[in-house]
């Protein structure tokens, strides 16, 4: 009896996390559209001064491309201030920037991590809007205009752009990630339209400078901390897919797992440090979003994803040769893992297809999430990160 209960709890949790939550959002969104006239999305036509913060640790190979990318932005150049933070870099990037740009360059020999780098840069910001982006992500030309155009709204404190992966011809997990991010973007768009996006993306996000609060030095997911602090101040986060940042995929599966392991550790840290976000009486619909979209994926799903298979095998063995719902689900699970294995084989040759890459990506992602949970609980995750090697 206990095994059957665990089976249904794990199965329904997985279904809700991946499918059910999105359906709930769609239904609520549809009901609201029926009950009230949907407002047309508008942007402000003014051009506020902005500071673009770019933390860059040993990014000499990509810096020139990023410089040219900044220059290509369709925004008045006299209203853009660019601040690079190269703390701890040993590749001469700070010298290159000082000699080839008129940008502000902040550098110290000691490396304290991205959160400390952002804190350091924010002390130099004098503009009403701050934009955070990574050195290895390239922005579309209208991105700054699209982001600032949404910040004029009274209760909008942050606007997040969309992260895109240039995964063509890469290994299967990255191709799967590209498709997964499209699904994530769909959910974020609905969340933003209903109430608020849960968090901004560190690859590209704009926020009101006055709302920034100093990030604890040991914070792993700095972008989520900034987002949470803005939510706590009573502002919302808007999602703007028209502004996007494109980055190259990880070089291989090992590098991808390393990156996701760190993200998962940061997610657990965020949850443990912000349990109050689950207080629905204070944060309302945001608490429901946070629990469904983040808490379940960060802490529960990685365990349930594999626990379901173990419980399912146990029940089928116990029931003998009978054909029932448990044997059918086990059959479907085995098919899923076979497809994932095929995705691994084809993806390693750079020929992953959409059908094969999604199961493989989900398997890899949840393995990395489990590793991230164990890493953080074991005290092995810190603010300093080992940079993932990306495809060229």
mmCIF file of C-alpha atoms in Angstrom:
data_model
loop_
_atom_site.group_PDB
_atom_site.id
_atom_site.type_symbol
_atom_site.label_atom_id
_atom_site.label_comp_id
_atom_site.label_asym_id
_atom_site.label_seq_id
_atom_site.Cartn_x
_atom_site.Cartn_y
_atom_site.Cartn_z
ATOM 1 C CA UNK A 1 0.000 0.000 0.000
ATOM 2 C CA UNK A 2 2.785 2.434 0.899
ATOM 3 C CA UNK A 3 4.622 1.712 -2.331
ATOM 4 C CA UNK A 4 1.461 2.439 -4.349
ATOM 5 C CA UNK A 5 0.957 5.748 -2.550
ATOM 6 C CA UNK A 6 4.564 6.745 -3.200
ATOM 7 C CA UNK A 7 4.158 5.731 -6.829
ATOM 8 C CA UNK A 8 1.178 8.038 -7.390
ATOM 9 C CA UNK A 9 2.709 10.910 -5.439
ATOM 10 C CA UNK A 10 5.917 10.795 -7.461
ATOM 11 C CA UNK A 11 4.162 10.274 -10.806
ATOM 12 C CA UNK A 12 1.632 13.071 -10.305
ATOM 13 C CA UNK A 13 4.315 15.445 -9.045
ATOM 14 C CA UNK A 14 6.410 14.851 -12.160
ATOM 15 C CA UNK A 15 3.400 15.312 -14.436
ATOM 16 C CA UNK A 16 2.343 18.486 -12.626
ATOM 17 C CA UNK A 17 5.831 20.002 -12.675
ATOM 18 C CA UNK A 18 6.452 19.449 -16.378
ATOM 19 C CA UNK A 19 2.920 19.701 -17.776
ATOM 20 C CA UNK A 20 0.268 20.488 -15.167
ATOM 21 C CA UNK A 21 1.679 23.821 -14.032
ATOM 22 C CA UNK A 22 1.789 25.133 -17.604
ATOM 23 C CA UNK A 23 -1.813 23.986 -18.126
ATOM 24 C CA UNK A 24 -2.932 25.763 -14.951
ATOM 25 C CA UNK A 25 -1.274 28.966 -16.151
ATOM 26 C CA UNK A 26 -2.926 28.668 -19.560
ATOM 27 C CA UNK A 27 -6.368 28.095 -18.022
ATOM 28 C CA UNK A 28 -6.044 31.017 -15.610
ATOM 29 C CA UNK A 29 -4.741 33.236 -18.403
ATOM 30 C CA UNK A 30 -7.668 32.261 -20.643
ATOM 31 C CA UNK A 31 -10.202 32.946 -17.875
ATOM 32 C CA UNK A 32 -8.723 36.375 -17.236
ATOM 33 C CA UNK A 33 -8.832 37.177 -20.949
ATOM 34 C CA UNK A 34 -12.536 36.323 -20.935
ATOM 35 C CA UNK A 35 -13.301 38.304 -17.770
ATOM 36 C CA UNK A 36 -11.351 41.386 -18.731
ATOM 37 C CA UNK A 37 -10.191 42.984 -21.926
ATOM 38 C CA UNK A 38 -6.541 42.179 -22.503
ATOM 39 C CA UNK A 39 -4.396 45.308 -22.428
ATOM 40 C CA UNK A 40 -2.191 45.984 -25.393
ATOM 41 C CA UNK A 41 1.504 45.670 -24.602
ATOM 42 C CA UNK A 42 3.111 49.080 -24.800
ATOM 43 C CA UNK A 43 6.623 50.402 -24.544
ATOM 44 C CA UNK A 44 7.881 53.823 -23.553
ATOM 45 C CA UNK A 45 9.475 55.932 -26.274
ATOM 46 C CA UNK A 46 11.974 57.665 -23.996
ATOM 47 C CA UNK A 47 15.624 56.680 -23.747
ATOM 48 C CA UNK A 48 16.860 56.633 -20.136
ATOM 49 C CA UNK A 49 20.550 56.515 -19.359
ATOM 50 C CA UNK A 50 21.716 52.961 -18.736
ATOM 51 C CA UNK A 51 24.762 51.265 -17.271
ATOM 52 C CA UNK A 52 25.656 47.890 -18.775
ATOM 53 C CA UNK A 53 27.512 45.698 -16.284
ATOM 54 C CA UNK A 54 29.688 42.926 -17.711
ATOM 55 C CA UNK A 55 31.490 40.617 -15.246
ATOM 56 C CA UNK A 56 34.325 38.994 -17.213
ATOM 57 C CA UNK A 57 36.681 36.426 -15.735
ATOM 58 C CA UNK A 58 39.423 35.469 -18.228
ATOM 59 C CA UNK A 59 37.244 36.221 -21.254
ATOM 60 C CA UNK A 60 39.960 37.638 -23.528
ATOM 61 C CA UNK A 61 38.931 35.336 -26.393
ATOM 62 C CA UNK A 62 35.418 36.758 -26.550
ATOM 63 C CA UNK A 63 35.906 40.370 -25.424
ATOM 64 C CA UNK A 64 36.343 41.929 -28.877
ATOM 65 C CA UNK A 65 33.169 40.275 -30.113
ATOM 66 C CA UNK A 66 31.313 41.588 -27.067
ATOM 67 C CA UNK A 67 32.680 45.098 -27.643
ATOM 68 C CA UNK A 68 31.417 45.057 -31.215
ATOM 69 C CA UNK A 69 28.099 43.674 -30.013
ATOM 70 C CA UNK A 70 27.695 46.615 -27.599
ATOM 71 C CA UNK A 71 28.537 49.060 -30.389
ATOM 72 C CA UNK A 72 25.852 47.520 -32.604
ATOM 73 C CA UNK A 73 23.043 48.247 -30.145
ATOM 74 C CA UNK A 74 20.337 50.514 -31.538
ATOM 75 C CA UNK A 75 20.405 52.940 -28.641
ATOM 76 C CA UNK A 76 21.943 56.428 -28.286
ATOM 77 C CA UNK A 77 25.636 55.810 -27.561
ATOM 78 C CA UNK A 78 25.842 58.862 -25.290
ATOM 79 C CA UNK A 79 23.242 57.293 -22.988
ATOM 80 C CA UNK A 80 25.098 54.017 -22.522
ATOM 81 C CA UNK A 81 27.804 53.550 -19.917
ATOM 82 C CA UNK A 82 29.633 50.227 -19.980
ATOM 83 C CA UNK A 83 31.332 48.850 -16.859
ATOM 84 C CA UNK A 84 33.559 45.786 -17.064
ATOM 85 C CA UNK A 85 34.580 43.911 -13.898
ATOM 86 C CA UNK A 86 37.612 41.718 -14.508
ATOM 87 C CA UNK A 87 38.576 40.887 -10.921
ATOM 88 C CA UNK A 88 40.945 37.936 -10.728
ATOM 89 C CA UNK A 89 41.524 37.768 -14.493
ATOM 90 C CA UNK A 90 45.022 36.706 -15.464
ATOM 91 C CA UNK A 91 44.683 36.865 -19.259
ATOM 92 C CA UNK A 92 45.338 40.596 -19.716
ATOM 93 C CA UNK A 93 41.708 41.376 -20.509
ATOM 94 C CA UNK A 94 41.662 44.479 -18.296
ATOM 95 C CA UNK A 95 44.638 45.936 -20.179
ATOM 96 C CA UNK A 96 43.042 45.162 -23.535
ATOM 97 C CA UNK A 97 39.798 46.876 -22.506
ATOM 98 C CA UNK A 98 41.550 50.003 -21.253
ATOM 99 C CA UNK A 99 43.564 50.314 -24.444
ATOM 100 C CA UNK A 100 40.742 49.613 -26.910
ATOM 101 C CA UNK A 101 37.583 51.068 -25.362
ATOM 102 C CA UNK A 102 36.408 54.100 -23.456
ATOM 103 C CA UNK A 103 34.583 51.832 -21.044
ATOM 104 C CA UNK A 104 35.021 51.807 -17.289
ATOM 105 C CA UNK A 105 37.206 48.876 -16.236
ATOM 106 C CA UNK A 106 37.275 47.671 -12.629
ATOM 107 C CA UNK A 107 40.019 45.218 -11.774
ATOM 108 C CA UNK A 108 41.696 43.704 -8.745
ATOM 109 C CA UNK A 109 44.126 40.838 -8.548
ATOM 110 C CA UNK A 110 41.982 38.900 -6.083
ATOM 111 C CA UNK A 111 38.949 37.024 -7.369
ATOM 112 C CA UNK A 112 35.957 37.040 -5.023
ATOM 113 C CA UNK A 113 33.212 35.843 -7.348
ATOM 114 C CA UNK A 114 30.484 37.313 -9.512
ATOM 115 C CA UNK A 115 28.314 38.558 -6.649
ATOM 116 C CA UNK A 116 31.177 40.611 -5.225
ATOM 117 C CA UNK A 117 31.993 41.848 -8.734
ATOM 118 C CA UNK A 118 28.423 43.091 -9.213
ATOM 119 C CA UNK A 119 28.426 44.777 -5.791
ATOM 120 C CA UNK A 120 31.656 46.535 -6.700
ATOM 121 C CA UNK A 121 30.301 47.757 -10.038
ATOM 122 C CA UNK A 122 26.984 48.944 -8.597
ATOM 123 C CA UNK A 123 28.854 51.439 -6.409
ATOM 124 C CA UNK A 124 29.942 53.147 -9.640
ATOM 125 C CA UNK A 125 26.494 53.211 -11.272
ATOM 126 C CA UNK A 126 24.887 56.652 -11.526
ATOM 127 C CA UNK A 127 22.212 55.907 -14.117
ATOM 128 C CA UNK A 128 18.543 55.157 -13.308
ATOM 129 C CA UNK A 129 18.666 51.820 -15.162
ATOM 130 C CA UNK A 130 21.208 49.016 -14.830
ATOM 131 C CA UNK A 131 21.543 46.182 -17.328
ATOM 132 C CA UNK A 132 23.328 42.985 -16.355
ATOM 133 C CA UNK A 133 24.753 40.716 -19.040
ATOM 134 C CA UNK A 134 27.508 38.126 -19.462
ATOM 135 C CA UNK A 135 30.646 38.582 -21.540
ATOM 136 C CA UNK A 136 29.967 35.449 -23.573
ATOM 137 C CA UNK A 137 26.387 36.308 -24.585
ATOM 138 C CA UNK A 138 25.566 38.427 -27.623
ATOM 139 C CA UNK A 139 22.552 40.741 -27.536
ATOM 140 C CA UNK A 140 20.177 41.534 -30.358
ATOM 141 C CA UNK A 141 20.422 45.117 -31.583
ATOM 142 C CA UNK A 142 17.078 46.262 -30.134
ATOM 143 C CA UNK A 143 17.534 44.570 -26.752
ATOM 144 C CA UNK A 144 18.348 47.653 -24.648
ATOM 145 C CA UNK A 145 15.481 49.647 -26.147
ATOM 146 C CA UNK A 146 13.064 46.775 -25.574
ATOM 147 C CA UNK A 147 14.127 46.334 -21.946
ATOM 148 C CA UNK A 148 14.066 50.005 -20.952
ATOM 149 C CA UNK A 149 10.781 50.457 -22.800
ATOM 150 C CA UNK A 150 9.063 48.198 -20.261
ATOM 151 C CA UNK A 151 10.591 49.743 -17.128
ATOM 152 C CA UNK A 152 8.504 52.925 -17.264
ATOM 153 C CA UNK A 153 5.552 51.061 -15.731
ATOM 154 C CA UNK A 154 5.043 52.072 -12.131
ATOM 155 C CA UNK A 155 5.230 48.602 -10.568
ATOM 156 C CA UNK A 156 7.790 47.058 -12.937
ATOM 157 C CA UNK A 157 11.148 46.930 -11.193
ATOM 158 C CA UNK A 158 12.949 44.485 -13.483
ATOM 159 C CA UNK A 159 12.668 43.301 -17.074
ATOM 160 C CA UNK A 160 14.238 40.022 -18.127
ATOM 161 C CA UNK A 161 15.366 39.207 -21.632
ATOM 162 C CA UNK A 162 15.308 35.746 -23.159
ATOM 163 C CA UNK A 163 18.218 33.339 -23.131
ATOM 164 C CA UNK A 164 18.798 31.531 -26.414
ATOM 165 C CA UNK A 165 21.188 28.668 -27.153
ATOM 166 C CA UNK A 166 22.903 28.419 -30.520
ATOM 167 C CA UNK A 167 22.841 24.613 -30.486
ATOM 168 C CA UNK A 168 22.964 23.721 -34.180
ATOM 169 C CA UNK A 169 25.196 20.697 -34.766
ATOM 170 C CA UNK A 170 26.070 20.255 -31.092
ATOM 171 C CA UNK A 171 25.651 17.277 -28.761
ATOM 172 C CA UNK A 172 22.219 15.971 -27.826
ATOM 173 C CA UNK A 173 21.898 17.495 -24.362
ATOM 174 C CA UNK A 174 22.445 20.974 -25.780
ATOM 175 C CA UNK A 175 19.948 20.447 -28.593
ATOM 176 C CA UNK A 176 17.504 19.288 -25.931
ATOM 177 C CA UNK A 177 18.288 22.338 -23.842
ATOM 178 C CA UNK A 178 17.455 24.603 -26.760
ATOM 179 C CA UNK A 179 14.007 23.040 -27.022
ATOM 180 C CA UNK A 180 13.583 23.063 -23.241
ATOM 181 C CA UNK A 181 14.375 26.788 -23.118
ATOM 182 C CA UNK A 182 11.692 27.449 -25.711
ATOM 183 C CA UNK A 183 9.252 25.710 -23.390
ATOM 184 C CA UNK A 184 10.591 27.724 -20.440
ATOM 185 C CA UNK A 185 10.176 30.947 -22.409
ATOM 186 C CA UNK A 186 6.569 30.031 -23.072
ATOM 187 C CA UNK A 187 5.926 29.553 -19.345
ATOM 188 C CA UNK A 188 7.753 32.771 -18.426
ATOM 189 C CA UNK A 189 5.664 34.747 -20.907
ATOM 190 C CA UNK A 190 2.432 33.489 -19.351
ATOM 191 C CA UNK A 191 3.723 34.090 -15.799
ATOM 192 C CA UNK A 192 4.704 37.633 -16.693
ATOM 193 C CA UNK A 193 1.330 38.316 -18.291
ATOM 194 C CA UNK A 194 -0.620 36.938 -15.341
ATOM 195 C CA UNK A 195 1.299 38.541 -12.498
ATOM 196 C CA UNK A 196 5.089 38.532 -12.607
ATOM 197 C CA UNK A 197 7.987 36.511 -13.925
ATOM 198 C CA UNK A 198 9.721 34.643 -11.117
ATOM 199 C CA UNK A 199 13.216 35.971 -11.798
ATOM 200 C CA UNK A 200 15.395 37.724 -14.311
ATOM 201 C CA UNK A 201 18.044 35.946 -16.371
ATOM 202 C CA UNK A 202 21.647 36.867 -15.623
ATOM 203 C CA UNK A 203 22.443 36.661 -19.331
ATOM 204 C CA UNK A 204 20.282 39.765 -19.901
ATOM 205 C CA UNK A 205 18.199 41.672 -17.376
ATOM 206 C CA UNK A 206 17.472 45.330 -16.686
ATOM 207 C CA UNK A 207 16.395 46.771 -13.356
ATOM 208 C CA UNK A 208 15.849 50.080 -11.621
ATOM 209 C CA UNK A 209 19.167 50.978 -10.032
ATOM 210 C CA UNK A 210 17.472 52.358 -6.903
ATOM 211 C CA UNK A 211 16.035 48.903 -6.124
ATOM 212 C CA UNK A 212 19.404 47.131 -5.962
ATOM 213 C CA UNK A 213 20.435 45.710 -2.602
ATOM 214 C CA UNK A 214 23.917 44.367 -1.942
ATOM 215 C CA UNK A 215 24.322 40.684 -2.712
ATOM 216 C CA UNK A 216 25.793 38.444 0.031
ATOM 217 C CA UNK A 217 29.345 37.560 -1.022
ATOM 218 C CA UNK A 218 28.714 33.784 -1.024
ATOM 219 C CA UNK A 219 25.591 33.919 -3.212
ATOM 220 C CA UNK A 220 25.710 31.402 -6.062
ATOM 221 C CA UNK A 221 22.758 32.589 -8.188
ATOM 222 C CA UNK A 222 23.275 36.360 -8.153
ATOM 223 C CA UNK A 223 20.560 37.067 -10.731
ATOM 224 C CA UNK A 224 17.940 35.292 -8.629
ATOM 225 C CA UNK A 225 18.992 37.224 -5.517
ATOM 226 C CA UNK A 226 18.585 40.531 -7.356
ATOM 227 C CA UNK A 227 15.172 39.405 -8.592
ATOM 228 C CA UNK A 228 13.962 38.305 -5.165
ATOM 229 C CA UNK A 229 15.050 41.579 -3.570
ATOM 230 C CA UNK A 230 12.983 43.469 -6.159
ATOM 231 C CA UNK A 231 9.925 41.278 -5.521
ATOM 232 C CA UNK A 232 10.285 41.866 -1.784
ATOM 233 C CA UNK A 233 10.108 45.612 -2.367
ATOM 234 C CA UNK A 234 6.691 45.221 -3.962
ATOM 235 C CA UNK A 235 7.687 45.415 -7.624
ATOM 236 C CA UNK A 236 7.106 42.930 -10.421
ATOM 237 C CA UNK A 237 9.387 41.356 -12.995
ATOM 238 C CA UNK A 238 8.385 41.474 -16.631
ATOM 239 C CA UNK A 239 9.554 39.043 -19.281
ATOM 240 C CA UNK A 240 10.516 40.460 -22.676
ATOM 241 C CA UNK A 241 11.416 37.788 -25.263
ATOM 242 C CA UNK A 242 11.934 40.503 -27.881
ATOM 243 C CA UNK A 243 15.201 41.247 -26.083
ATOM 244 C CA UNK A 244 17.419 38.193 -26.170
ATOM 245 C CA UNK A 245 20.953 37.027 -25.464
ATOM 246 C CA UNK A 246 22.514 34.255 -27.529
ATOM 247 C CA UNK A 247 25.260 32.067 -26.131
ATOM 248 C CA UNK A 248 27.241 29.154 -27.443
ATOM 249 C CA UNK A 249 26.590 25.714 -25.925
ATOM 250 C CA UNK A 250 28.878 23.832 -23.581
ATOM 251 C CA UNK A 251 31.660 21.924 -25.297
ATOM 252 C CA UNK A 252 30.455 18.502 -24.145
ATOM 253 C CA UNK A 253 28.216 16.673 -21.701
ATOM 254 C CA UNK A 254 30.718 16.907 -18.856
ATOM 255 C CA UNK A 255 30.872 20.702 -19.169
ATOM 256 C CA UNK A 256 27.084 20.928 -19.345
ATOM 257 C CA UNK A 257 26.637 18.846 -16.193
ATOM 258 C CA UNK A 258 29.193 21.021 -14.402
ATOM 259 C CA UNK A 259 27.237 24.152 -15.309
ATOM 260 C CA UNK A 260 23.852 22.737 -14.322
ATOM 261 C CA UNK A 261 25.243 21.323 -11.101
ATOM 262 C CA UNK A 262 26.215 24.821 -10.036
ATOM 263 C CA UNK A 263 22.802 26.235 -11.007
ATOM 264 C CA UNK A 264 21.048 23.523 -8.968
ATOM 265 C CA UNK A 265 23.229 24.229 -5.932
ATOM 266 C CA UNK A 266 22.378 27.903 -6.245
ATOM 267 C CA UNK A 267 18.690 27.074 -6.502
ATOM 268 C CA UNK A 268 18.777 25.101 -3.250
ATOM 269 C CA UNK A 269 20.680 27.933 -1.580
ATOM 270 C CA UNK A 270 18.032 30.406 -2.745
ATOM 271 C CA UNK A 271 15.223 28.265 -1.342
ATOM 272 C CA UNK A 272 16.876 27.697 2.038
ATOM 273 C CA UNK A 273 17.624 31.404 2.404
ATOM 274 C CA UNK A 274 14.189 32.575 1.253
ATOM 275 C CA UNK A 275 11.527 30.274 2.745
ATOM 276 C CA UNK A 276 9.342 33.331 3.243
ATOM 277 C CA UNK A 277 8.697 33.455 -0.491
ATOM 278 C CA UNK A 278 6.307 30.536 0.062
ATOM 279 C CA UNK A 279 4.124 32.718 2.307
ATOM 280 C CA UNK A 280 1.076 33.076 0.083
ATOM 281 C CA UNK A 281 -0.499 35.610 2.468
ATOM 282 C CA UNK A 282 2.373 38.003 1.795
ATOM 283 C CA UNK A 283 3.387 37.251 -1.785
ATOM 284 C CA UNK A 284 0.121 35.909 -3.148
ATOM 285 C CA UNK A 285 0.243 34.336 -6.607
ATOM 286 C CA UNK A 286 4.028 34.681 -6.682
ATOM 287 C CA UNK A 287 4.292 32.065 -3.912
ATOM 288 C CA UNK A 288 2.320 29.617 -6.039
ATOM 289 C CA UNK A 289 4.560 30.361 -9.037
ATOM 290 C CA UNK A 290 7.739 30.048 -6.980
ATOM 291 C CA UNK A 291 6.678 26.698 -5.519
ATOM 292 C CA UNK A 292 5.485 25.218 -8.810
ATOM 293 C CA UNK A 293 8.196 26.506 -11.113
ATOM 294 C CA UNK A 294 11.273 26.544 -8.885
ATOM 295 C CA UNK A 295 10.921 24.687 -5.585
ATOM 296 C CA UNK A 296 9.615 21.501 -7.174
ATOM 297 C CA UNK A 297 12.282 21.533 -9.896
ATOM 298 C CA UNK A 298 15.146 22.407 -7.576
ATOM 299 C CA UNK A 299 14.461 20.039 -4.694
ATOM 300 C CA UNK A 300 11.681 17.510 -5.310
ATOM 301 C CA UNK A 301 11.777 16.587 -8.983
ATOM 302 C CA UNK A 302 15.436 15.433 -9.162
ATOM 303 C CA UNK A 303 14.670 12.844 -6.481
ATOM 304 C CA UNK A 304 11.226 11.835 -7.719
ATOM 305 C CA UNK A 305 12.422 11.533 -11.323
ATOM 306 C CA UNK A 306 14.493 8.442 -10.518
ATOM 307 C CA UNK A 307 12.579 7.284 -7.452
ATOM 308 C CA UNK A 308 9.562 6.642 -9.663
ATOM 309 C CA UNK A 309 11.456 4.035 -11.690
ATOM 310 C CA UNK A 310 12.647 2.203 -8.563
ATOM 311 C CA UNK A 311 9.185 2.155 -6.970
ATOM 312 C CA UNK A 312 7.579 1.142 -10.262
ATOM 313 C CA UNK A 313 9.920 -1.846 -10.697
ATOM 314 C CA UNK A 314 9.267 -2.933 -7.101
ATOM 315 C CA UNK A 315 5.472 -2.823 -7.566
ATOM 316 C CA UNK A 316 5.538 -4.706 -10.871
ATOM 317 C CA UNK A 317 7.726 -7.446 -9.408
ATOM 318 C CA UNK A 318 5.423 -7.684 -6.386
ATOM 319 C CA UNK A 319 2.304 -7.934 -8.569
ATOM 320 C CA UNK A 320 3.746 -10.699 -10.726
ATOM 321 C CA UNK A 321 2.674 -11.070 -14.354
ATOM 322 C CA UNK A 322 -0.540 -9.054 -14.117
ATOM 323 C CA UNK A 323 -1.074 -6.324 -16.723
ATOM 324 C CA UNK A 324 -2.188 -3.175 -14.947
ATOM 325 C CA UNK A 325 -1.482 0.556 -14.824
ATOM 326 C CA UNK A 326 1.813 -0.056 -13.035
ATOM 327 C CA UNK A 327 3.162 -2.356 -15.738
ATOM 328 C CA UNK A 328 2.042 0.095 -18.433
ATOM 329 C CA UNK A 329 3.813 3.014 -16.735
ATOM 330 C CA UNK A 330 6.955 0.916 -16.302
ATOM 331 C CA UNK A 331 6.862 0.038 -19.992
ATOM 332 C CA UNK A 332 6.575 3.725 -20.878
ATOM 333 C CA UNK A 333 9.449 4.573 -18.543
ATOM 334 C CA UNK A 334 11.669 1.951 -20.131
ATOM 335 C CA UNK A 335 10.838 3.328 -23.581
ATOM 336 C CA UNK A 336 11.722 6.803 -22.306
ATOM 337 C CA UNK A 337 15.149 5.683 -21.055
ATOM 338 C CA UNK A 338 15.826 3.731 -24.248
ATOM 339 C CA UNK A 339 15.127 6.891 -26.264
ATOM 340 C CA UNK A 340 17.402 8.821 -23.911
ATOM 341 C CA UNK A 341 20.167 6.267 -24.484
ATOM 342 C CA UNK A 342 19.719 6.568 -28.245
ATOM 343 C CA UNK A 343 19.885 10.331 -27.863
ATOM 344 C CA UNK A 344 23.212 9.940 -26.117
ATOM 345 C CA UNK A 345 24.608 7.796 -28.932
ATOM 346 C CA UNK A 346 23.411 10.018 -31.779
ATOM 347 C CA UNK A 347 24.156 13.236 -29.928
ATOM 348 C CA UNK A 348 27.777 12.311 -29.327
ATOM 349 C CA UNK A 349 28.142 12.288 -33.120
ATOM 350 C CA UNK A 350 26.467 15.690 -33.429
ATOM 351 C CA UNK A 351 23.331 14.258 -34.998
ATOM 352 C CA UNK A 352 20.810 14.505 -32.180
ATOM 353 C CA UNK A 353 17.195 14.896 -33.294
ATOM 354 C CA UNK A 354 14.308 16.522 -31.467
ATOM 355 C CA UNK A 355 12.639 13.222 -30.583
ATOM 356 C CA UNK A 356 15.768 11.772 -29.007
ATOM 357 C CA UNK A 357 17.297 14.859 -27.410
ATOM 358 C CA UNK A 358 14.482 15.846 -25.053
ATOM 359 C CA UNK A 359 14.478 12.593 -22.980
ATOM 360 C CA UNK A 360 18.281 12.615 -22.927
ATOM 361 C CA UNK A 361 18.355 16.245 -21.784
ATOM 362 C CA UNK A 362 15.846 15.578 -18.987
ATOM 363 C CA UNK A 363 17.936 12.649 -17.738
ATOM 364 C CA UNK A 364 21.157 14.701 -17.796
ATOM 365 C CA UNK A 365 19.484 17.718 -16.201
ATOM 366 C CA UNK A 366 18.102 15.754 -13.274
ATOM 367 C CA UNK A 367 21.413 13.975 -12.705
ATOM 368 C CA UNK A 368 23.098 17.371 -12.545
ATOM 369 C CA UNK A 369 20.376 18.681 -10.214
ATOM 370 C CA UNK A 370 20.919 15.759 -7.840
ATOM 371 C CA UNK A 371 24.664 16.346 -7.926
ATOM 372 C CA UNK A 372 24.072 20.035 -7.197
ATOM 373 C CA UNK A 373 21.897 19.233 -4.184
ATOM 374 C CA UNK A 374 24.525 16.873 -2.732
ATOM 375 C CA UNK A 375 27.289 19.363 -3.502
ATOM 376 C CA UNK A 376 25.584 22.221 -1.663
ATOM 377 C CA UNK A 377 24.525 20.101 1.300
ATOM 378 C CA UNK A 378 28.101 18.860 1.555
ATOM 379 C CA UNK A 379 29.449 22.405 1.602
ATOM 380 C CA UNK A 380 31.278 22.009 -1.715
ATOM 381 C CA UNK A 381 29.529 24.842 -3.597
ATOM 382 C CA UNK A 382 30.851 28.377 -3.295
ATOM 383 C CA UNK A 383 30.557 31.772 -4.939
ATOM 384 C CA UNK A 384 33.574 31.109 -7.151
ATOM 385 C CA UNK A 385 32.739 29.040 -10.205
ATOM 386 C CA UNK A 386 34.795 27.022 -12.606
ATOM 387 C CA UNK A 387 34.042 28.428 -16.036
ATOM 388 C CA UNK A 388 32.407 25.957 -18.429
ATOM 389 C CA UNK A 389 34.255 25.403 -21.698
ATOM 390 C CA UNK A 390 32.014 26.308 -24.625
ATOM 391 C CA UNK A 391 31.982 25.405 -28.301
ATOM 392 C CA UNK A 392 33.771 27.754 -30.676
#
